Each structure stands twice: as C-alpha cells, then as structure tokens.
Amino acid sequence: MNTAERSPWAWIPTLYFAQGIPYVVVMTLSVVLYKNLGISNTDIALYTSWLYLPWVIKPLWSPLAELFGTKRSWVTVLQFLVGAALAGVALTIPTEKVFQLSLAVFWLMAFASASHDIAADGYYMLALPQHSQAAFVGVRSTFYRLANIGGQGGLVYLAGELTERTGSVVEAWTAVFWVLGGLFVVLAAWHALVLPTPAADVRGPGRSAARGLASEFFAVFASFFRKPGIAVVLGFLLLYRFPEAQLLKLASPFLLDPIEQGGLGLSTKAVGIAYGTVGLTALTLGGLAGGWVISRIGLKRALWPLVLAMHVPNVAFLLLALTHPTSLAVISAALAVEQFGYGLGFTAYLMYMIHVADGPQKTAHYAICTGFMALGMMIPGMWSGWLQDHIGYVPFFAWVLVATVPSFVMAALIKVPEGFGKKAE
C-alpha cells in the first residue's frame, strides 16, 4: 500500500504514545529515580524543574521545523535521538556522577521531546484532512495519556519489582532505561516505515527565508503582547497552577519517604500503582468530565466550580501527611480524588488558553500560551524542595493550600465571553 493511503490507525496511536513517553520520563521518572538514589528533595525539585525550560522556550525555535527539512523527517530523527538519550541515561546510572551526567542527558532528551512535539503536531495537521483531524483528536489524547500511565505507573512499578528481585536500585533503573531506549528505537524505525508522505509536507526553504521568517516571528510575538488585558492574561497563565507546581515535585518523594521523615513509606511498586496508575486514570477521567461540563454550560459558568475542583482537593495531601495511613487502598483513593479534581480544573485552564489564542494567528499564540504555562510550573517547582526540606511535609502541604490564593485572585480578574466553549444546540 502507498504510504499516502495508509490508515491513520497505523501511525496516530504510536506517534502520540511516542510523544508522551519522553515527557513523563523527564518530568516524573527522573524524580522517582533520583529519590531512589538518595538525592535530596531540594536538589530533585530544583534541577528537575529546570527541565521544563525547553517547553518554556519552545515557541522560540519552532520556526526551525518550517525552515529546514520536512515534518516527517524531523519526527523520525528526533525519535531516534530520544531513543539514544534513553540509552544514555542507562549508561550514566551505574557511574559515580550519576546525578550530574544523567541530568545532562535528560536536558538533551527534554529539548528533543519539545522539538518532537512541534514536528509531530505539525505533521498531524499536514497528513490528515480537517475532518479526520477532528475525528482522531480523541485518539491522540487517549494514547498520550496511556503513555503517561505506562510511564508513571507501569515503569515505576517495574523499577520497584526489579529492585526487589535484584536488591539493587542501580541495576533496576539501568534495566528500565535500556528497555525504554530499545522501545523508542523500535518506534522510530516503525514510523520511518509507516508514516505517510503527504504532498503538503515539503522541505523548508532553508536559510534564504530565515530573515523574512524572523521578522514575521517577532510580529507574531508583538501581536500577542498587544492583546487587551494582557497583564491579567499572563498573571492567570503563570499563577493558576502556582500551588500545583509546588505540590507536583514533592508528591512522589512524599509517598516514598519513610514515616519517620514525614512521608508515607511506600515502596516504589506501590507508588507506581497508587500515583502512577490510579491517580493518572482519575486525572484522565477528570479531564474528560471537565470538557463535558464546559461543553454543556460554557467556560464562564463552569469557571468557579472548576477552579474549586482544582484546588480544594489538595487538602488530601495535608490529611495524608497528618494521618499517615498504611492502607494502599486509602492512599490510592485520596490520590484519585486529588487527581480527578486536578483534571477537572485543568480543562478550564486549557479552554482559557484557547480563548486567549483565538484570532488570525491562533496556532502561534497558543504555542506562546503553552510556554507561559510551562514557565508557571518551572519557577515555583524550583524552590518547592528547598522549602519542604526546611519546614517538613505537614507545613509544606498547608502552605500549598495558602498558595491557592493567587490562583483565586487571577480567576476573579479574567474575562470570559458568555457561552464560550458551550456546544451549539
């Protein structure tokens, strides 16, 4: 069969599964790996938060995918690069300087992953007609979420299982990253074979067009910052997830730390089940429910219920830190409530970004919004480990609840048109 005629089912599920894996590895697996290796919460939160930077500045180099090569070639080359980086992490884990060396490789992986996001999303729009793009948007989201669950749940569980069998954290995580590296090379080879070659996916003009593109690029940025009420818009984008940005970096360390240090003392396997599988499944269901609510009543009416759903369940972590339950079912239930609420509330954030980006340059403006979204996660996450190390888990989770105030303030200041996001009757 000609590649141009190949069914989207042959490549869309694997493409978006491949998009999700490196992100969850950089943002979540790295935290659990470093915690298992005995790195302090201060260093874990500070240095892994810096890994958000490629997603923060992603809009700055996104024009490169337009200038050089085709989207298809970018996708396959970057996937091979991610596979090599995963194998590189496996090589660094048995070394004495594992923290420094693995961080350097994670940086490479983060830039490759952010670049792959640009190329894959651009390729998706070129390879499918518009009606098919809409039909497969749910498939994209589902397989991206499955990658998250597989990474944060399945791979963390595998690392815990291998640790128990071998008695060595180093051997266990080395094996996990070798498996991941092999999987990614297979995915890259698969996509090199099966990705269609759409007629619209032509090689970019190269350096000759760089100057004209640069002026257009700055014009796009300028038009974004001329939007009405841009100060409030940026405040909302940066502060809506202010408490969650701090909580996220300490969630896995809290679950793994022994009870005498204020944690719950769970095994790595148990964290893979409770947080990586049950929690992420609840997060996915919350996102679906939030989208349904907005489609029924519109973002303006749904905003405050979704804001409360986002932040009030953070009290679950404070209660866990105060009571230290030993039942995995109880812990999983508490995490499911918190993650379901987060999924609900995050849909309001995504829909507001769509509203902000609306206009003739919506794609570029949405990319700028996602950069500010990543910045809002990066900066608070950097100090969260230091803060927790100095005050302990109970005061830290109490502070997270106080940190919801800026989010509430910004939610009160934004303006949303009546009926925006509501499905037409």
PDB file of N, CA and C in Angstrom, residues 1-8 10-11 72 123 127 190-199:
ATOM      1  N   MET A   1       0.849  -1.211   0.000  1.00  0.00           N
ATOM      2  CA  MET A   1       0.000   0.000   0.000  1.00  0.00           C
ATOM      3  C   MET A   1       0.881   1.257   0.000  1.00  0.00           C
ATOM      4  N   ASN A   2       0.530   2.234  -0.797  1.00  0.00           N
ATOM      5  CA  ASN A   2       1.224   3.506  -0.802  1.00  0.00           C
ATOM      6  C   ASN A   2       1.109   4.162   0.570  1.00  0.00           C
ATOM      7  N   THR A   3       2.218   4.770   1.061  1.00  0.00           N
ATOM      8  CA  THR A   3       2.170   5.367   2.400  1.00  0.00           C
ATOM      9  C   THR A   3       1.133   6.471   2.502  1.00  0.00           C
ATOM     10  N   ALA A   4       0.891   7.160   1.405  1.00  0.00           N
ATOM     11  CA  ALA A   4      -0.098   8.244   1.440  1.00  0.00           C
ATOM     12  C   ALA A   4      -1.499   7.711   1.677  1.00  0.00           C
ATOM     13  N   GLU A   5      -1.734   6.427   1.377  1.00  0.00           N
ATOM     14  CA  GLU A   5      -3.055   5.835   1.530  1.00  0.00           C
ATOM     15  C   GLU A   5      -3.179   5.025   2.827  1.00  0.00           C
ATOM     16  N   ARG A   6      -2.121   4.946   3.612  1.00  0.00           N
ATOM     17  CA  ARG A   6      -2.129   4.106   4.809  1.00  0.00           C
ATOM     18  C   ARG A   6      -3.126   4.657   5.840  1.00  0.00           C
ATOM     19  N   SER A   7      -3.798   3.759   6.529  1.00  0.00           N
ATOM     20  CA  SER A   7      -4.782   4.158   7.542  1.00  0.00           C
ATOM     21  C   SER A   7      -4.123   4.938   8.671  1.00  0.00           C
ATOM     22  N   PRO A   8      -4.753   6.016   9.134  1.00  0.00           N
ATOM     23  CA  PRO A   8      -4.203   6.753  10.275  1.00  0.00           C
ATOM     24  C   PRO A   8      -4.051   5.890  11.521  1.00  0.00           C
ATOM     25  N   ALA A  10      -2.639   3.196  11.709  1.00  0.00           N
ATOM     26  CA  ALA A  10      -1.319   2.557  11.678  1.00  0.00           C
ATOM     27  C   ALA A  10      -0.246   3.408  12.335  1.00  0.00           C
ATOM     28  N   TRP A  11      -0.496   4.739  12.458  1.00  0.00           N
ATOM     29  CA  TRP A  11       0.579   5.595  12.975  1.00  0.00           C
ATOM     30  C   TRP A  11       0.150   6.604  14.036  1.00  0.00           C
ATOM     31  N   ARG A  72       7.993  15.085   8.555  1.00  0.00           N
ATOM     32  CA  ARG A  72       8.173  13.635   8.682  1.00  0.00           C
ATOM     33  C   ARG A  72       9.607  13.297   9.073  1.00  0.00           C
ATOM     34  N   TYR A 123       3.013  17.766  11.680  1.00  0.00           N
ATOM     35  CA  TYR A 123       2.852  16.665  10.725  1.00  0.00           C
ATOM     36  C   TYR A 123       1.412  16.152  10.734  1.00  0.00           C
ATOM     37  N   ALA A 127      -0.844  15.654   7.430  1.00  0.00           N
ATOM     38  CA  ALA A 127      -1.088  14.288   6.943  1.00  0.00           C
ATOM     39  C   ALA A 127      -2.561  13.928   6.889  1.00  0.00           C
ATOM     40  N   TRP A 190       9.642   2.041  13.193  1.00  0.00           N
ATOM     41  CA  TRP A 190       8.267   1.834  12.725  1.00  0.00           C
ATOM     42  C   TRP A 190       7.751   3.072  11.992  1.00  0.00           C
ATOM     43  N   HIS A 191       7.962   4.236  12.589  1.00  0.00           N
ATOM     44  CA  HIS A 191       7.456   5.460  11.980  1.00  0.00           C
ATOM     45  C   HIS A 191       8.221   5.803  10.699  1.00  0.00           C
ATOM     46  N   ALA A 192       9.503   5.459  10.646  1.00  0.00           N
ATOM     47  CA  ALA A 192      10.257   5.674   9.406  1.00  0.00           C
ATOM     48  C   ALA A 192       9.659   4.862   8.255  1.00  0.00           C
ATOM     49  N   LEU A 193       9.038   3.734   8.585  1.00  0.00           N
ATOM     50  CA  LEU A 193       8.436   2.865   7.571  1.00  0.00           C
ATOM     51  C   LEU A 193       6.999   3.248   7.223  1.00  0.00           C
ATOM     52  N   VAL A 194       6.200   3.591   8.255  1.00  0.00           N
ATOM     53  CA  VAL A 194       4.752   3.684   8.028  1.00  0.00           C
ATOM     54  C   VAL A 194       4.204   5.095   7.915  1.00  0.00           C
ATOM     55  N   LEU A 195       4.934   6.111   8.352  1.00  0.00           N
ATOM     56  CA  LEU A 195       4.363   7.455   8.267  1.00  0.00           C
ATOM     57  C   LEU A 195       4.116   7.824   6.811  1.00  0.00           C
ATOM     58  N   PRO A 196       2.916   8.310   6.491  1.00  0.00           N
ATOM     59  CA  PRO A 196       2.631   8.747   5.117  1.00  0.00           C
ATOM     60  C   PRO A 196       3.553   9.899   4.710  1.00  0.00           C
ATOM     61  N   THR A 197       3.650  10.136   3.433  1.00  0.00           N
ATOM     62  CA  THR A 197       4.433  11.268   2.922  1.00  0.00           C
ATOM     63  C   THR A 197       3.474  12.229   2.220  1.00  0.00           C
ATOM     64  N   PRO A 198       2.780  13.052   2.998  1.00  0.00           N
ATOM     65  CA  PRO A 198       1.768  13.945   2.410  1.00  0.00           C
ATOM     66  C   PRO A 198       2.403  14.951   1.457  1.00  0.00           C
ATOM     67  N   ALA A 199       1.675  15.290   0.428  1.00  0.00           N
ATOM     68  CA  ALA A 199       2.172  16.225  -0.583  1.00  0.00           C
ATOM     69  C   ALA A 199       2.476  17.593   0.017  1.00  0.00           C
TER      70      ALA A 199
END
